[in-house]
């Protein structure tokens, strides 16, 4: 029983069910995660090391794993995988850890893994927000999103005096519904367990008022309205930061995990691509785009993906869906998120994966003895998303995901009903599906190394003109799918362009061309830029063409005499 | 001559004669209230020059030692190079702890070259402390308010401006290495003091018939631009830019200075990244100097007034910093406008201006964040306006032609500073350009006043700060009336007044729910509070916004407005004969009043 609180007292959930051969690692509490990471690094010391990222507000260590084969060479591109970027996505920490483990174990056996780790560094940060994640292992169980600075939500001069709580003692904090003249909700006609907002334009009059389960301890006629913590780590990043919204924190990067993640990204200039597991997904659905990135209104550009980058995300998305079959559409409001900052301000490629959402396409149940009914005429109400979720829950025997509405005598509100979706119910895939999910995500991860831009010098020649004068020509190319710089990186000037240098001995003379120039425009797949110099007073073998980057490798060549 | 004679007579040895008893010499009163006779400061500080960071802190420390009961300091963080960020807390602790009083924050010098803000902070402290014992108005400020004083937001930038060769405009940045030209190297090509004179001036080259400048025939220091023309007239000189060489061989000169960012774009209010707002860094409060200051302000909710000194231009600036913000709250503008206009009267040549409208849109500024996210009435003064060289414009030297402005400057410098401000053009052999000349104005010309005008600048700006501080809210409870309703029920009416123009809660704080609402309370032994609320009508007490719960503690998001009043009524009953009315808020001293229930 995934959501039963009693059984959560034990750390390992896998112990509650018969363990099959295919049983994966369970959800990991903080100490178990740390332990597992340490063990992995120890078991594969030549490939894996633990790297420090920072500390959470409550002092929990935020750590990562670096996977790299061979010596640290400068300019080798890197991929950063950040899981559990939204607190409740605890299951994705296990996913990321298992990916790291499979890579480490596969290096010796799998050609694809060897190729990836020989040419690309991988950083895994399995848990961006350890404080919020630890809520998954608390009793009573509450879907904990916030881990940061608290405010006086109800403006009564006190902070955190009226938090959510388990009023009816069932071990989970769900929802209270109260009949109220101010109620805005009515039961979904297709499934009374689900609630929808009443639409007065359709003549619907609201019946229920909803509260997060809790008390009205401060007697202000609001329930569970003032928790101790308000700020959400993944709303605390600078791009689209929602100023003065309590959930967004006191200022962008005030929350220690956000600050730490930003510093990690800035420090590791080899990172070319970020892969996140959390609420957002920009692969299953093509992200909406904002134009060419040049538009400004009162000096401010719109939030979002630039068209040219959007095309590339769409293509990667196609490949992702083909490989994984995922239909999980994520949340698309990225304001204040790590992903928005990485993509729009740091100019990194940012692939965001939700991995699983509760399917909304479960067909309506057939009643016993019913033949195919002809569709009755007139308006049939369309089931709400929650009603569709309930269909899936019913069809898949996942009853624990929805707590049936039960009457309860609330100390302050009187007669109420308590129930609703259980914490984490809409977020965690069924245990039975997780192994397959992890496999597919791993397969997708394996394909990412080849996408990253890498500079090469396929041609470098020298032609003798008379009198000791040489014409040096070189081409710099990128054959990978992704261009050297995304459109966002070029707009933000946040990723360093390639530096192309002609090395020549001291007494040689450069008569034409630039000894050093910066190259920004190197497209994906067929990117090419040509250079031409005239040099006097040195033979070609004393010269060198060098291309140097932070994130797309390096290349050198000596001109070949033609 | 007569004095000498008198003196000589007095010296003459003479027979002892009866001397008339003279009164003892009048004692010199200590302090320095700006009146030039009869006073001697306890601590003499020359205010006709500027001090590098260690000297500045040494003066502040001396002040602290001279007035130990009135000022102390704490270290709130460190700069990139490890210099201490110090906040000096100035208040009379015997009259209340610093956090209990409305506080004014004053700092300067976030741009390392804009040094005079540091001296302005020093002067403000000195003036208050010197006059505490003798001027009641100074004593009132020190007793009733708190001053949080940070001499320099950017001590590294300041230190480098003093210690190294710079222009008037350089060393604005902090000194964390920054790759300005994106070539993978950091700070590799700053300006170079080629002639070793401690200044970064200009380079010019004689290129007869191929230049676009000619020398002024009356004054060869002046270069006159030769515009394009059909007559084939050319100049003989070109300007090559600031002193320097191509240190990294990339074909550019001076393109990657030390640092290369702007800490006054790092603040979280409408913060935007570098490509929208130059200098902002990768995320808000990226540099340690800024994060320490923000932490202090977030932790001190009693700050109700703020000044951050810059140079130059002669401005009293308020936000919004960016057009995209919109308009400031009308109620708050009452305080801004009154202080701004009075400031113009106290600071000739300074104009009260709105940043985005009268200058340009700026994101991530300090004073705009302080108002927009912390709800504090905040100004930035840009100190010193070069118009002040000639307060009487009609007497300024001829301004004709492009050299005219320079003419006036040179006349001033030549005659009032004996030419000290200008490094005259002199030859130099440049490794790339060949024979050139180097010359120009010193780094302490243009953005800072000459020494003999420094003290006036400091005094006027410091007293503007004190006027701003005096405007911080002050609450009193007045016109209390107890009325017998019958059956033991009594009505207690009171007016809570804010005597000053800064509201106890700015409109911004109220609308964005910054900080905590004001609390209006009543309590008494054996007294039950039946109901209470804010009255909306002076004559009709029944027009009242009754609190739905906890009537003994009324909360008001909007506080008490500028010179405003809030009328409260409570209905009480009980055996008790006394109640205490009180007001509590973040940005003014709590007050209470005992009231007899008759």
Short mmCIF file of C-alpha atoms in Angstrom, two decimals, chain A residues 151-159 218-222 238-239 241 243-244 250-255 259 262-263 266 269 293 296-301 341 344-346 485 488-497 499 516 518 520 548 550, chain B residues 179 181-186 248-250 268-278 281-286 291 294-295 298-299 323-326 360-363 369 372-373 505 508-509 512-517 548-550 553 555 557:
data_model
loop_
_atom_site.label_atom_id
_atom_site.label_comp_id
_atom_site.label_asym_id
_atom_site.label_seq_id
_atom_site.Cartn_x
_atom_site.Cartn_y
_atom_site.Cartn_z
CA UNK A 151 5.70 34.54 5.74
CA UNK A 152 2.70 35.67 7.70
CA UNK A 153 0.21 34.37 5.15
CA UNK A 154 -2.92 35.54 6.98
CA UNK A 155 -1.44 38.85 8.13
CA UNK A 156 -2.15 38.36 11.79
CA UNK A 157 1.35 39.06 13.04
CA UNK A 158 2.23 35.40 13.46
CA UNK A 159 4.01 32.98 11.14
CA UNK A 218 -6.09 30.99 15.15
CA UNK A 219 -9.86 31.20 14.77
CA UNK A 220 -9.78 33.43 11.73
CA UNK A 221 -12.23 31.29 9.78
CA UNK A 222 -9.46 30.07 7.51
CA UNK A 238 15.88 34.52 -11.28
CA UNK A 239 14.19 33.98 -14.66
CA UNK A 241 10.91 35.19 -10.57
CA UNK A 243 8.45 39.15 -7.02
CA UNK A 244 6.79 39.28 -3.60
CA UNK A 250 12.41 36.61 -0.28
CA UNK A 251 14.59 37.09 -3.34
CA UNK A 252 15.79 34.88 -6.17
CA UNK A 253 18.53 32.50 -4.93
CA UNK A 254 17.77 33.21 -1.26
CA UNK A 255 16.93 29.55 -0.75
CA UNK A 259 21.86 29.37 -4.61
CA UNK A 262 23.25 28.24 -9.56
CA UNK A 263 26.82 28.28 -8.30
CA UNK A 266 28.35 28.65 -13.07
CA UNK A 269 31.46 25.75 -17.56
CA UNK A 293 14.32 36.56 -29.10
CA UNK A 296 11.40 43.93 -26.21
CA UNK A 297 8.54 45.61 -24.41
CA UNK A 298 9.85 48.39 -22.19
CA UNK A 299 13.27 46.77 -22.52
CA UNK A 300 12.03 43.38 -21.36
CA UNK A 301 11.86 40.30 -23.58
CA UNK A 341 17.22 30.15 -15.65
CA UNK A 344 17.05 31.54 -20.95
CA UNK A 345 19.79 33.14 -18.90
CA UNK A 346 22.67 30.67 -19.00
CA UNK A 485 25.52 28.09 -29.07
CA UNK A 488 19.31 31.80 -26.06
CA UNK A 489 23.06 31.56 -25.40
CA UNK A 490 23.79 33.97 -28.21
CA UNK A 491 21.23 36.44 -26.98
CA UNK A 492 22.45 36.23 -23.38
CA UNK A 493 26.15 36.09 -24.31
CA UNK A 494 26.44 33.67 -21.45
CA UNK A 495 28.28 30.78 -23.09
CA UNK A 496 31.75 31.58 -24.27
CA UNK A 497 32.20 31.34 -28.04
CA UNK A 499 38.34 30.98 -29.66
CA UNK A 516 42.86 35.28 -32.61
CA UNK A 518 35.92 34.41 -31.59
CA UNK A 520 29.85 32.17 -32.25
CA UNK A 548 39.27 26.23 -27.73
CA UNK A 550 34.55 25.66 -22.43
CA UNK B 179 35.77 37.99 -18.75
CA UNK B 181 35.43 40.28 -23.92
CA UNK B 182 34.47 36.61 -23.68
CA UNK B 183 37.84 35.35 -24.82
CA UNK B 184 38.36 32.95 -21.93
CA UNK B 185 40.80 35.22 -20.13
CA UNK B 186 39.96 37.37 -17.15
CA UNK B 248 46.69 40.22 -24.69
CA UNK B 249 47.54 40.74 -28.33
CA UNK B 250 43.94 40.34 -29.52
CA UNK B 268 16.55 41.74 -6.43
CA UNK B 269 13.95 44.40 -7.34
CA UNK B 270 13.04 43.81 -11.02
CA UNK B 271 16.47 42.26 -11.45
CA UNK B 272 17.40 41.38 -15.03
CA UNK B 273 20.41 39.45 -16.35
CA UNK B 274 23.43 40.99 -18.09
CA UNK B 275 22.08 41.00 -21.61
CA UNK B 276 19.16 43.17 -20.56
CA UNK B 277 20.89 45.12 -17.80
CA UNK B 278 24.63 45.56 -18.22
CA UNK B 281 25.83 39.38 -12.97
CA UNK B 282 24.36 35.86 -13.24
CA UNK B 283 21.79 36.15 -10.43
CA UNK B 284 20.66 38.73 -7.88
CA UNK B 285 23.04 39.53 -5.01
CA UNK B 286 25.75 37.51 -6.70
CA UNK B 291 24.39 39.79 -0.25
CA UNK B 294 20.65 42.67 1.73
CA UNK B 295 20.79 40.22 4.62
CA UNK B 298 15.99 42.00 5.50
CA UNK B 299 16.81 41.39 9.13
CA UNK B 323 9.47 52.05 -16.90
CA UNK B 324 7.99 48.56 -16.75
CA UNK B 325 7.29 48.96 -13.04
CA UNK B 326 4.52 51.52 -13.46
CA UNK B 360 17.01 55.95 -18.21
CA UNK B 361 15.49 52.59 -17.27
CA UNK B 362 17.64 50.64 -14.89
CA UNK B 363 16.97 47.21 -13.46
CA UNK B 369 14.69 47.50 -4.41
CA UNK B 372 9.71 48.22 -4.05
CA UNK B 373 10.48 45.08 -2.07
CA UNK B 505 3.56 51.55 6.54
CA UNK B 508 3.79 49.77 -1.25
CA UNK B 509 4.27 47.69 1.90
CA UNK B 512 2.39 43.92 -1.37
CA UNK B 513 2.05 42.68 2.22
CA UNK B 514 5.64 43.47 3.10
CA UNK B 515 6.50 43.17 6.78
CA UNK B 516 3.77 43.06 9.40
CA UNK B 517 0.65 45.19 9.83
CA UNK B 548 -14.41 40.05 13.22
CA UNK B 549 -12.20 38.52 15.87
CA UNK B 550 -9.65 39.46 18.50
CA UNK B 553 -5.73 43.53 18.93
CA UNK B 555 -4.36 44.93 12.83
CA UNK B 557 -2.17 46.75 6.91
#
